[in-house]
Amino acid sequence: MHGLKVIFKKELADHFSSYRFIILFSLIGMVSLIISYMVGLTIKNELQGIAKPKFVFLMLFISQGGLFSFVQFVAFFGPLIGLILGFDLINRERNEGTLSRILSQPIYRDAVINGKFLAGVTTISIMMVSIILVITGLGLKMIGVIPGVEELCRIFLYLIISIIYISFWLGVAILFSILFRSVTTSALAVLAAWIFFSFFIPLGANIIAKAYVPDTGGENPEVLIRQASIQRAISLSSPIILYSDATATIIDPTRKTTRSFVLMGPFEKISQERFSGPLTIDQSLLIVLPYIITLIAITVVCFSISYTVFMRQEIRSA
Amino acid sequence: MNMEEHVIIETEGLTKIYNGQIAVDHVSFKVMKGEVFGFLGPNGAGKTTILLMLLGLTEPTSGKVRVMDIDPTRDAIKVKGLIGYMPENMGFYNDLDAIQTLRFMADLNGIPGKIADERIERALKIVGLEGDAIKRVGAYSRGMRQRLGLAELLVKEPKVAFLDEPTLGLDPDATNRIIELIENFTREKEMTIILCSHFLEMVQRLCKRMGIMIKGRMVAQGTMDALAREKFGLDQNEYTLEEIYMKYFQET
Ligand SMILES: Nc1ncnc2c1ncn2[C@@H]1O[C@H](COP(=O)(O)OP(=O)(O)OP(=O)(O)O)[C@@H](O)[C@H]1O
Ligand SMILES: [Mg+2]
């Protein structure tokens, strides 16, 4: 146990003193601030003189300011945080010969990988918490609305899901840093994985769906539904889509389903149209629970693979 | 006292095969308490591989290994606590300074902070790095890194030390200091040492017994006299380790 603590402390200190972290943090902090400032400005102007609607605070996170909303921004660029923090955690130490040196001290081999992962997760958490705090503070000042308990709970849940999501990418990065001996290769692999899941799958899903159920000309609802369901099934294999769907429902109480409109069943449509009140937080949570569980599951799977490979790997330097 | 009680390291038929290539081939030897045992042999002979197996860092393909009666493949943590290992390419965290480096290693070994601080101060003085203690290790010269590696042993104070090429790239003065240090280790701390080196003068001076490794096999082991007698017969009594070594090397 003490080995884990020592490694954790060192890794955490390393993250916080690295230029990589400082650059990443300022970049993401800056973009988030700009987004929420623009959103805040819009909200403030539009709400001038009228009663504040419910959940106006959450609008800070889900309304688009400029190009993205904050939620979209994290879904898309959040992975880069995890990937950049983790892509060279193991192979750099192997190449510099420090891995064999710490492993010849009396600590368990898993303490190294657990310590590194936990330190990464802690770094990610601190980053996300401080960014969300800053946005909240800015929002308070700009729109002058104090968020209710439920809004705070939703933001908190959003935060937790985001941390799990970015940690998943950290896990992917650590796996690559174990599989590839060269830091450059793992950097490229990590980038490729990000591009694949963020661009390729959403695009590919559309193309495959169209190929599988060809357009028949005109607007055939059956064709549209089948296309949409295939597209959705494929998209769900991307953690980015999983996360976007889950957080959109958590942070937007008026969203009652994670499905798109085309795919709604008749009852869903009726409930959507007739009962337009917002969902309570536990109902929202119920909808996205499978997504959260899936996110945790793929993180665990990814980490277990890293673990198994690392425990069997030859530790000689170079 | 019984001889067996003094055995610190023991292997029997120790073998390591890397992807079908044999790196260590049925090696058996013993190292006694307080002894400096020398490993000689050409590049790629398998010296480092044996050390790694003794440390539990590499799993043997077959054969028996014991370090102070502990099996490193079973109980690696215990063995690693007993052994100080100075690898051939010392890797350091370039952003840490000497004190931070040593403190990190002390932490990994669970040495309490106060004791660690005392030992670190003393060790840096002994290896002659006290003036560079707060310089980044990344800015160290090769010899300074080597000294830092020895300082690490002084902080850990292990029962057993494996030194893989400890004097590689050192100036003559530093080499002599390291030789003296190693002599001190055995004399004062009763440390048991395995020394791998191509610098035969040092091996000759420090090691009472040695093993010659060639292509994964230990072709000979014993005191220098015994090794010489085997090759030159009794009639010659003027020889250096280098002559003995070359003889074994050419004949295998
Ligand atoms: N990771 C590895 N995979 C495959 N073969 C390896 C690996 N590491 C070492 N070997 C092989 O094992 C053999 C023994 O290597 P080892 O490093 O033990 O030699 P050495 O005696 O320490 O040599 P040197 O004097 O150059 O340090 C060599 O033939 C080497 O090619
Ligand atoms: Mg070697």
Coordinates of C-alpha atoms and ligand atoms in Angstrom, one line a residue:
Chain A
M1 CA 0.0 0.0 0.0
H2 CA 2.8 2.5 0.8
G3 CA 4.2 2.0 -2.6
L4 CA 1.0 3.1 -4.2
K5 CA 1.0 6.2 -2.0
V6 CA 4.5 7.1 -2.8
I7 CA 4.0 6.7 -6.6
F8 CA 0.7 8.6 -6.4
K9 CA 2.3 11.5 -4.7
K10 CA 5.2 11.7 -7.1
E11 CA 3.0 11.4 -10.2
L12 CA 0.6 14.1 -8.9
A13 CA 3.5 16.5 -8.3
D14 CA 4.9 15.7 -11.7
H15 CA 1.5 16.5 -13.4
F16 CA 1.1 19.8 -11.6
S17 CA 4.6 21.0 -12.3
S18 CA 4.6 20.0 -15.9
Y19 CA 4.3 22.5 -18.7
R20 CA 2.0 20.0 -20.4
F21 CA -0.5 20.3 -17.6
I22 CA -0.2 24.1 -17.4
I23 CA -0.7 24.6 -21.1
L24 CA -3.6 22.1 -21.2
F25 CA -5.3 23.7 -18.2
S26 CA -5.0 27.3 -19.4
L27 CA -6.2 26.3 -22.9
I28 CA -9.3 24.5 -21.6
G29 CA -9.9 27.1 -18.9
M30 CA -9.7 29.9 -21.5
V31 CA -12.1 28.3 -24.0
S32 CA -14.6 27.4 -21.2
L33 CA -14.5 30.9 -19.9
I34 CA -15.1 32.4 -23.4
I35 CA -18.0 30.0 -24.1
S36 CA -19.7 30.7 -20.8
Y37 CA -19.1 34.4 -21.0
M38 CA -20.8 34.5 -24.4
V39 CA -23.7 32.4 -23.2
G40 CA -24.0 34.4 -20.1
L41 CA -24.1 37.6 -22.1
T42 CA -26.9 36.2 -24.3
I43 CA -28.9 35.0 -21.4
K44 CA -28.6 38.3 -19.6
N45 CA -29.8 40.3 -22.6
E46 CA -32.7 38.0 -23.4
L47 CA -33.9 37.8 -19.9
Q48 CA -33.9 41.5 -19.3
G49 CA -37.1 42.5 -17.7
I50 CA -38.8 39.1 -17.8
A51 CA -39.2 36.6 -15.0
K52 CA -36.3 34.1 -15.0
P53 CA -37.4 30.7 -16.3
K54 CA -36.6 27.6 -14.3
F55 CA -33.1 26.0 -14.7
V56 CA -31.8 29.1 -16.3
F57 CA -28.5 28.3 -14.6
L58 CA -28.0 25.1 -16.5
M59 CA -28.4 27.0 -19.7
L60 CA -24.8 28.2 -19.1
F61 CA -23.6 24.7 -19.8
I62 CA -25.9 23.6 -22.6
S63 CA -26.4 26.8 -24.7
Q64 CA -24.1 27.4 -27.6
G65 CA -21.8 30.3 -27.2
G66 CA -20.0 30.8 -30.5
L67 CA -19.3 27.4 -31.9
F68 CA -19.9 25.0 -29.0
S69 CA -21.7 24.7 -25.7
F70 CA -19.5 23.8 -22.8
V71 CA -21.0 20.3 -22.7
Q72 CA -20.2 19.7 -26.3
F73 CA -16.7 21.1 -25.8
V74 CA -15.9 18.7 -23.1
A75 CA -17.4 15.8 -25.0
F76 CA -15.2 16.6 -28.0
F77 CA -12.0 17.9 -26.4
G78 CA -12.2 16.3 -23.0
P79 CA -10.7 13.0 -24.4
L80 CA -7.6 15.0 -25.3
I81 CA -7.0 15.9 -21.7
G82 CA -6.9 12.2 -20.7
L83 CA -4.9 11.2 -23.7
I84 CA -2.3 13.9 -23.4
L85 CA -1.8 13.3 -19.7
G86 CA -1.4 9.6 -20.2
F87 CA 0.2 8.6 -23.5
D88 CA 3.8 8.4 -22.3
L89 CA 3.3 7.5 -18.6
I90 CA 4.9 4.0 -18.9
N91 CA 7.0 3.9 -22.0
R92 CA 8.9 7.1 -21.2
E93 CA 9.9 5.6 -17.9
R94 CA 10.8 2.4 -19.6
N95 CA 13.0 4.2 -22.1
E96 CA 14.7 6.3 -19.5
G97 CA 15.5 3.3 -17.4
T98 CA 13.6 4.6 -14.4
L99 CA 10.9 1.9 -14.6
S100 CA 13.3 -0.9 -13.9
R101 CA 14.8 1.2 -11.0
I102 CA 11.5 1.8 -9.2
L103 CA 10.5 -1.8 -9.9
S104 CA 13.6 -3.1 -8.2
Q105 CA 12.5 -1.4 -5.0
P106 CA 10.2 -3.3 -2.7
I107 CA 6.8 -2.2 -4.2
Y108 CA 4.2 -4.2 -6.1
R109 CA 4.3 -3.8 -9.8
D110 CA 0.6 -2.8 -9.8
A111 CA 1.4 0.0 -7.4
V112 CA 3.1 1.8 -10.3
I113 CA 0.2 1.6 -12.7
N114 CA -2.5 2.1 -10.1
G115 CA -0.6 5.1 -8.7
K116 CA -0.2 6.6 -12.1
F117 CA -3.9 6.1 -13.0
L118 CA -5.1 7.5 -9.7
A119 CA -2.8 10.5 -9.9
G120 CA -4.2 11.1 -13.5
V121 CA -7.8 10.8 -12.3
T122 CA -7.1 13.3 -9.5
T123 CA -5.5 15.7 -11.9
I124 CA -8.5 15.5 -14.2
S125 CA -10.9 15.9 -11.3
I126 CA -9.1 19.0 -10.0
M127 CA -9.1 20.4 -13.5
M128 CA -12.8 19.8 -14.1
V129 CA -13.9 21.0 -10.6
S130 CA -12.0 24.2 -10.9
I131 CA -13.3 24.9 -14.4
I132 CA -16.9 24.3 -13.4
L133 CA -16.5 26.4 -10.3
V134 CA -15.2 29.3 -12.4
I135 CA -18.1 29.0 -14.8
T136 CA -20.5 28.9 -12.0
G137 CA -19.0 31.9 -10.4
L138 CA -19.1 33.8 -13.7
G139 CA -22.7 32.8 -14.2
L140 CA -23.6 34.0 -10.8
K141 CA -22.1 37.3 -11.5
M142 CA -23.5 37.7 -15.0
I143 CA -27.0 36.5 -14.8
G144 CA -27.4 37.1 -11.1
V145 CA -29.4 33.9 -10.5
I146 CA -28.5 31.6 -7.6
P147 CA -28.7 28.0 -8.7
G148 CA -31.2 25.8 -6.9
V149 CA -30.3 22.6 -5.1
E150 CA -31.5 20.5 -8.0
E151 CA -29.4 22.5 -10.5
L152 CA -26.3 22.0 -8.2
C153 CA -27.1 18.3 -8.0
R154 CA -27.3 18.1 -11.8
I155 CA -24.0 20.0 -12.2
F156 CA -22.4 17.6 -9.7
L157 CA -23.6 14.6 -11.6
Y158 CA -22.4 16.1 -14.8
L159 CA -19.0 16.6 -13.2
I160 CA -18.8 13.0 -12.0
I161 CA -19.8 11.6 -15.4
S162 CA -17.3 13.9 -17.1
I163 CA -14.5 12.7 -14.8
I164 CA -15.3 9.1 -15.5
Y165 CA -15.4 9.9 -19.2
I166 CA -12.0 11.6 -19.3
S167 CA -10.6 8.9 -17.0
F168 CA -11.6 6.4 -19.6
W169 CA -9.4 8.2 -22.1
L170 CA -6.6 8.3 -19.6
G171 CA -7.0 4.5 -19.4
V172 CA -6.7 4.2 -23.2
A173 CA -3.6 6.4 -23.2
I174 CA -2.0 4.3 -20.4
L175 CA -2.8 1.2 -22.3
F176 CA -1.1 2.6 -25.4
S177 CA 1.9 3.7 -23.4
I178 CA 2.3 0.1 -22.2
L179 CA 1.7 -1.5 -25.6
F180 CA 4.1 0.7 -27.5
R181 CA 7.7 1.1 -26.5
S182 CA 8.1 4.3 -28.4
V183 CA 6.6 7.5 -27.1
T184 CA 6.1 8.9 -30.6
T185 CA 4.2 5.8 -31.6
S186 CA 1.9 5.9 -28.6
A187 CA 1.3 9.6 -29.2
L188 CA 0.2 8.9 -32.8
A189 CA -1.9 5.9 -31.7
V190 CA -3.7 8.0 -29.1
L191 CA -4.4 10.7 -31.7
A192 CA -5.7 8.1 -34.1
A193 CA -8.0 6.6 -31.5
W194 CA -9.4 10.1 -30.8
I195 CA -10.0 10.9 -34.5
F196 CA -11.5 7.5 -35.0
F197 CA -14.1 7.8 -32.3
S198 CA -14.9 11.5 -32.7
F199 CA -15.0 11.8 -36.4
F200 CA -15.0 8.4 -38.0
I201 CA -17.7 6.7 -36.1
P202 CA -20.4 9.4 -36.3
L203 CA -19.6 9.8 -40.0
G204 CA -19.2 6.1 -40.7
A205 CA -22.4 5.3 -38.8
N206 CA -24.3 7.5 -41.3
I207 CA -22.6 6.0 -44.3
I208 CA -23.1 2.4 -43.1
A209 CA -26.7 3.0 -42.3
K210 CA -27.3 4.4 -45.7
A211 CA -25.5 1.5 -47.4
Y212 CA -27.4 -1.0 -45.3
V213 CA -30.9 0.5 -45.9
P214 CA -30.6 2.4 -49.2
D215 CA -32.7 5.5 -49.7
T216 CA -35.8 4.8 -51.7
G217 CA -36.4 8.2 -52.9
G218 CA -39.1 10.3 -51.3
E219 CA -39.6 10.3 -47.6
N220 CA -40.3 6.8 -46.6
P221 CA -40.7 6.8 -42.8
E222 CA -39.9 3.2 -42.4
V223 CA -36.6 3.6 -44.2
L224 CA -35.8 6.7 -42.1
I225 CA -36.5 4.9 -38.9
R226 CA -34.4 1.9 -39.8
Q227 CA -31.5 4.1 -41.0
A228 CA -31.7 6.0 -37.8
S229 CA -31.7 3.0 -35.6
I230 CA -28.7 1.4 -37.3
Q231 CA -26.9 4.7 -37.1
R232 CA -27.6 5.0 -33.5
A233 CA -26.5 1.4 -32.7
I234 CA -23.2 2.1 -34.4
S235 CA -22.7 5.5 -32.8
L236 CA -23.2 4.1 -29.4
S237 CA -19.9 2.2 -29.8
S238 CA -18.2 5.5 -29.5
P239 CA -17.7 6.7 -25.9
I240 CA -18.1 10.2 -27.1
I241 CA -21.7 9.6 -28.2
L242 CA -22.3 7.6 -25.0
Y243 CA -21.1 10.5 -23.0
S244 CA -22.8 13.3 -24.9
D245 CA -26.2 11.5 -24.7
A246 CA -25.8 10.8 -21.0
T247 CA -24.7 14.3 -20.0
A248 CA -27.2 16.0 -22.2
T249 CA -30.0 14.3 -20.4
I250 CA -28.5 15.0 -17.0
I251 CA -27.9 18.6 -17.5
D252 CA -31.1 19.4 -19.4
P253 CA -34.1 18.5 -17.4
T254 CA -36.5 18.9 -20.3
R255 CA -34.8 16.0 -22.2
K256 CA -36.7 12.9 -21.4
T257 CA -35.0 10.4 -23.6
T258 CA -31.6 10.0 -25.0
R259 CA -33.1 8.9 -28.4
S260 CA -33.5 11.2 -31.3
F261 CA -37.0 12.2 -32.3
V262 CA -37.3 9.9 -35.3
L263 CA -36.7 6.9 -33.1
M264 CA -39.3 7.7 -30.4
G265 CA -42.1 5.3 -29.9
P266 CA -45.7 6.6 -29.9
F267 CA -45.9 6.8 -26.1
E268 CA -42.7 8.6 -25.8
K269 CA -44.0 11.1 -28.4
I270 CA -47.2 11.6 -26.5
S271 CA -45.5 12.1 -23.2
Q272 CA -43.0 14.5 -24.8
E273 CA -45.8 16.5 -26.3
R274 CA -48.4 16.5 -23.5
F275 CA -46.3 16.6 -20.3
S276 CA -43.8 19.2 -21.0
G277 CA -42.8 19.7 -17.4
P278 CA -39.1 19.0 -16.6
L279 CA -38.0 15.6 -15.3
T280 CA -36.9 15.2 -11.7
I281 CA -33.3 14.5 -11.2
D282 CA -33.8 10.8 -10.2
Q283 CA -35.8 10.3 -13.4
S284 CA -33.1 11.8 -15.5
L285 CA -30.6 9.7 -13.7
L286 CA -32.6 6.6 -14.4
I287 CA -32.5 7.3 -18.1
V288 CA -28.8 7.7 -18.2
L289 CA -27.8 5.1 -15.7
P290 CA -27.1 2.4 -18.4
Y291 CA -24.8 4.9 -20.1
I292 CA -22.9 5.7 -16.9
I293 CA -22.6 2.0 -16.2
T294 CA -21.3 1.4 -19.7
L295 CA -18.8 4.2 -19.4
I296 CA -17.5 2.7 -16.1
A297 CA -17.4 -0.8 -17.6
I298 CA -15.3 0.2 -20.6
T299 CA -13.0 2.1 -18.3
V300 CA -12.6 -1.0 -16.2
V301 CA -12.1 -3.2 -19.2
C302 CA -9.4 -0.9 -20.6
F303 CA -7.6 -0.7 -17.3
S304 CA -7.7 -4.5 -16.8
I305 CA -6.1 -5.0 -20.2
S306 CA -3.4 -2.5 -19.2
Y307 CA -3.0 -4.3 -16.0
T308 CA -2.7 -7.8 -17.4
V309 CA -0.2 -6.7 -20.1
F310 CA 1.9 -4.7 -17.7
M311 CA 2.1 -7.5 -15.1
R312 CA 3.5 -9.9 -17.7
Q313 CA 5.7 -7.6 -19.5
E314 CA 9.5 -7.9 -19.6
I315 CA 10.9 -4.9 -17.7
R316 CA 14.4 -4.6 -19.2
S317 CA 15.1 -1.1 -20.3
A318 CA 15.1 -0.6 -24.1
Chain B
M1 CA 29.4 -22.4 12.4
N2 CA 28.0 -24.3 9.5
M3 CA 29.0 -23.1 6.0
E4 CA 25.4 -23.4 4.7
E5 CA 24.3 -20.7 7.1
H6 CA 26.5 -18.2 5.3
V7 CA 25.0 -18.8 1.9
I8 CA 23.3 -15.6 0.8
I9 CA 22.7 -16.3 -2.9
E10 CA 22.2 -19.7 -4.4
T11 CA 21.1 -20.8 -7.9
E12 CA 20.8 -24.3 -9.4
G13 CA 20.4 -25.0 -13.1
L14 CA 19.2 -21.4 -13.6
T15 CA 18.0 -21.0 -17.2
K16 CA 16.5 -18.2 -19.2
I17 CA 15.2 -18.5 -22.7
Y18 CA 14.2 -15.4 -24.7
N19 CA 12.1 -16.2 -27.7
G20 CA 13.8 -19.5 -28.2
Q21 CA 17.2 -18.1 -27.7
I22 CA 19.1 -19.2 -24.6
A23 CA 20.4 -16.3 -22.6
V24 CA 21.3 -18.1 -19.4
D25 CA 22.1 -21.8 -19.6
H26 CA 21.9 -23.9 -16.4
V27 CA 23.9 -21.7 -14.2
S28 CA 24.6 -22.8 -10.6
F29 CA 26.6 -20.8 -8.1
K30 CA 26.7 -19.7 -4.5
V31 CA 27.6 -16.4 -2.9
M32 CA 28.6 -16.3 0.8
K33 CA 27.9 -13.7 3.3
G34 CA 30.2 -10.6 3.2
E35 CA 31.7 -11.7 -0.1
V36 CA 32.3 -9.8 -3.3
F37 CA 31.6 -12.1 -6.1
G38 CA 32.7 -11.1 -9.6
F39 CA 30.8 -11.8 -12.8
L40 CA 33.1 -11.7 -15.9
G41 CA 32.2 -12.4 -19.5
P42 CA 31.8 -10.8 -22.9
N43 CA 28.9 -8.7 -23.9
G44 CA 25.7 -10.6 -24.1
A45 CA 26.9 -13.4 -21.9
G46 CA 23.9 -13.2 -19.6
K47 CA 25.3 -11.5 -16.6
T48 CA 22.6 -8.8 -16.4
T49 CA 20.0 -11.4 -17.0
I50 CA 21.1 -13.4 -14.0
L51 CA 20.9 -10.3 -11.8
L52 CA 17.4 -9.6 -13.0
M53 CA 16.3 -13.1 -12.1
L54 CA 17.9 -12.9 -8.7
L55 CA 15.9 -9.7 -8.2
G56 CA 12.6 -11.2 -9.3
L57 CA 12.4 -8.7 -12.2
T58 CA 12.6 -11.4 -14.8
E59 CA 11.1 -14.8 -14.4
P60 CA 13.5 -17.7 -14.9
T61 CA 12.5 -20.3 -17.6
S62 CA 13.6 -23.0 -15.2
G63 CA 16.0 -23.7 -12.3
K64 CA 16.1 -22.7 -8.7
V65 CA 17.0 -19.2 -7.3
R66 CA 17.3 -18.3 -3.6
V67 CA 18.3 -15.0 -2.0
M68 CA 18.7 -15.4 1.7
D69 CA 16.4 -18.4 1.4
I70 CA 13.7 -16.5 -0.3
D71 CA 12.5 -17.4 -3.8
P72 CA 12.4 -14.1 -5.8
T73 CA 9.8 -15.4 -8.2
R74 CA 7.4 -16.0 -5.3
D75 CA 8.3 -13.2 -2.9
A76 CA 9.8 -10.5 -5.1
I77 CA 8.8 -7.7 -2.6
K78 CA 10.8 -9.2 0.2
V79 CA 13.9 -9.9 -2.0
K80 CA 13.8 -6.3 -3.4
G81 CA 13.8 -5.0 0.1
L82 CA 17.0 -6.8 0.8
I83 CA 18.9 -6.0 -2.4
G84 CA 20.3 -2.7 -3.6
Y85 CA 20.5 -2.9 -7.4
M86 CA 22.6 -0.5 -9.5
P87 CA 21.7 -1.3 -13.1
E88 CA 24.1 -0.8 -16.0
N89 CA 22.2 2.2 -17.5
M90 CA 21.2 4.2 -14.4
G91 CA 17.9 5.9 -15.2
F92 CA 17.0 8.9 -13.2
Y93 CA 14.2 11.4 -13.2
N94 CA 15.8 14.3 -14.9
D95 CA 13.6 16.9 -13.2
L96 CA 14.4 15.9 -9.7
D97 CA 17.6 17.0 -7.9
A98 CA 19.8 14.6 -6.0
I99 CA 18.1 15.0 -2.7
Q100 CA 14.6 14.5 -4.2
T101 CA 15.8 11.5 -6.1
L102 CA 17.2 9.9 -3.0
R103 CA 14.2 10.8 -0.9
F104 CA 11.9 9.2 -3.5
M105 CA 13.9 6.0 -3.3
A106 CA 13.9 6.1 0.5
D107 CA 10.1 6.5 0.4
L108 CA 9.7 3.6 -1.9
N109 CA 11.7 1.6 0.6
G110 CA 9.6 2.8 3.5
I111 CA 12.5 4.4 5.3
P112 CA 11.1 7.0 7.8
G113 CA 11.8 10.6 6.8
K114 CA 14.1 11.5 9.6
I115 CA 16.4 8.6 9.2
A116 CA 16.3 9.0 5.4
D117 CA 17.4 12.7 5.7
E118 CA 20.4 11.8 7.8
R119 CA 21.4 9.0 5.5
I120 CA 21.0 11.2 2.4
E121 CA 23.2 13.9 3.8
R122 CA 25.9 11.4 4.7
A123 CA 25.6 9.5 1.4
L124 CA 26.0 12.7 -0.7
K125 CA 29.1 13.6 1.3
I126 CA 30.6 10.2 0.9
V127 CA 30.2 10.0 -2.9
G128 CA 31.2 13.7 -3.2
L129 CA 28.0 15.2 -4.5
E130 CA 27.2 17.5 -1.6
G131 CA 28.0 20.5 -3.8
D132 CA 25.6 19.4 -6.5
A133 CA 22.8 18.2 -4.2
I134 CA 20.2 20.7 -5.5
K135 CA 21.1 20.5 -9.1
R136 CA 18.7 18.8 -11.5
V137 CA 19.9 15.3 -12.2
G138 CA 19.3 16.0 -15.9
A139 CA 22.3 18.3 -15.8
Y140 CA 24.6 15.7 -14.2
S141 CA 27.5 14.2 -16.1
R142 CA 27.7 10.5 -16.5
G143 CA 30.1 10.0 -13.6
M144 CA 27.9 12.1 -11.3
R145 CA 24.9 10.0 -12.1
Q146 CA 27.0 6.9 -11.3
R147 CA 27.9 8.4 -8.0
L148 CA 24.3 9.2 -7.3
G149 CA 23.5 5.6 -7.9
L150 CA 26.0 4.6 -5.3
A151 CA 24.6 7.2 -2.9
E152 CA 21.3 5.4 -3.4
L153 CA 22.8 2.2 -2.1
L154 CA 24.2 4.1 0.9
V155 CA 20.7 5.4 1.7
K156 CA 19.0 2.0 1.3
E157 CA 21.7 0.1 3.2
P158 CA 20.8 -3.2 1.8
K159 CA 22.1 -6.6 2.9
V160 CA 23.0 -7.5 -0.7
A161 CA 24.1 -5.3 -3.5
F162 CA 24.2 -6.0 -7.3
L163 CA 26.5 -3.6 -9.1
D164 CA 26.3 -3.8 -12.9
E165 CA 29.3 -1.9 -14.3
P166 CA 29.6 0.6 -11.5
T167 CA 32.7 2.3 -12.8
L168 CA 31.7 2.6 -16.5
G169 CA 32.7 6.1 -17.7
L170 CA 34.2 7.2 -14.5
D171 CA 37.5 9.1 -14.2
P172 CA 40.4 7.3 -12.4
D173 CA 39.9 9.2 -9.2
A174 CA 36.2 8.4 -9.1
T175 CA 36.9 4.8 -9.9
N176 CA 39.3 4.5 -7.0
R177 CA 36.8 6.1 -4.7
I178 CA 34.2 3.7 -5.8
I179 CA 36.5 0.8 -5.2
E180 CA 37.2 2.0 -1.7
L181 CA 33.5 2.5 -1.1
I182 CA 32.8 -1.1 -2.2
E183 CA 35.5 -2.3 0.1
N184 CA 33.9 -0.3 2.9
F185 CA 30.5 -1.8 2.2
T186 CA 31.8 -5.3 2.8
R187 CA 34.1 -4.6 5.7
E188 CA 31.8 -2.4 7.8
K189 CA 28.3 -3.4 6.7
E190 CA 29.0 -7.1 5.9
M191 CA 27.3 -6.4 2.7
T192 CA 27.3 -9.2 0.1
I193 CA 28.0 -8.0 -3.4
I194 CA 27.8 -9.3 -6.9
L195 CA 30.0 -7.2 -9.2
C196 CA 29.7 -7.3 -13.0
S197 CA 32.4 -5.5 -14.8
H198 CA 34.7 -5.6 -17.8
F199 CA 37.2 -3.6 -15.8
L200 CA 39.3 -6.6 -14.7
E201 CA 41.7 -4.7 -12.5
M202 CA 38.9 -3.7 -10.2
V203 CA 37.5 -7.2 -10.2
Q204 CA 40.9 -8.6 -9.4
R205 CA 41.3 -6.2 -6.5
L206 CA 37.8 -6.6 -5.0
C207 CA 36.7 -10.1 -5.6
K208 CA 37.9 -13.1 -3.9
R209 CA 35.8 -15.4 -6.0
M210 CA 34.5 -14.9 -9.5
G211 CA 32.5 -16.7 -12.2
I212 CA 33.3 -16.5 -15.9
M213 CA 30.2 -16.4 -18.1
I214 CA 30.4 -17.2 -21.8
K215 CA 27.4 -17.5 -24.0
G216 CA 25.0 -18.0 -21.1
R217 CA 27.1 -20.7 -19.4
M218 CA 29.2 -20.3 -16.4
V219 CA 32.4 -21.9 -17.7
A220 CA 34.4 -21.5 -14.5
Q221 CA 34.1 -20.2 -11.0
G222 CA 36.3 -20.0 -7.9
T223 CA 39.2 -18.0 -6.6
M224 CA 41.6 -16.4 -8.9
D225 CA 44.2 -18.9 -7.9
A226 CA 41.9 -21.8 -8.6
L227 CA 41.0 -20.4 -12.0
A228 CA 44.7 -19.9 -12.9
R229 CA 45.6 -23.3 -11.8
E230 CA 43.0 -24.9 -14.0
K231 CA 44.3 -23.1 -17.1
F232 CA 48.0 -22.6 -16.5
G233 CA 48.9 -25.5 -14.2
L234 CA 50.9 -25.1 -11.1
D235 CA 54.2 -24.0 -12.7
Q236 CA 53.1 -20.4 -13.4
N237 CA 52.5 -18.1 -10.5
E238 CA 52.7 -14.8 -12.2
Y239 CA 49.5 -13.9 -14.0
T240 CA 46.8 -11.3 -14.1
L241 CA 43.1 -11.8 -14.2
E242 CA 43.1 -10.5 -17.8
E243 CA 45.4 -13.3 -18.9
I244 CA 43.2 -15.9 -17.2
Y245 CA 40.0 -14.4 -18.7
M246 CA 41.4 -14.3 -22.2
K247 CA 42.5 -17.9 -21.9
Y248 CA 38.9 -19.0 -21.0
F249 CA 37.5 -16.7 -23.6
Q250 CA 39.6 -18.1 -26.4
E251 CA 39.1 -21.7 -25.5
T252 CA 35.4 -21.6 -25.4
Ligands
LIG1 N1 14.4 -8.3 -23.7 C1 15.1 -9.3 -24.3 N2 14.6 -10.0 -25.3 C2 15.3 -11.0 -25.9 N3 16.6 -11.2 -25.7 C3 17.2 -10.5 -24.7 C4 16.5 -9.5 -24.0 N4 17.4 -9.0 -23.1 C5 18.5 -9.6 -23.3 N5 18.4 -10.5 -24.3 C6 19.5 -11.4 -24.7 O1 20.0 -12.1 -23.6 C7 21.4 -12.3 -23.7 C8 22.1 -11.9 -22.4 O2 22.1 -10.5 -22.2 P1 22.6 -9.8 -21.0 O3 22.1 -8.4 -21.0 O4 22.3 -10.6 -19.8 O5 24.2 -9.8 -21.2 P2 25.4 -9.2 -20.4 O6 26.2 -10.3 -20.0 O7 24.8 -8.4 -19.3 O8 26.1 -8.3 -21.4 P3 26.9 -6.9 -21.2 O9 28.2 -7.2 -20.8 O10 26.9 -6.3 -22.6 O11 26.1 -6.0 -20.3 C9 21.9 -11.5 -24.9 O12 22.1 -12.5 -26.0 C10 20.7 -10.7 -25.3 O13 20.6 -10.5 -26.6
MG2 MG 24.9 -6.4 -18.8

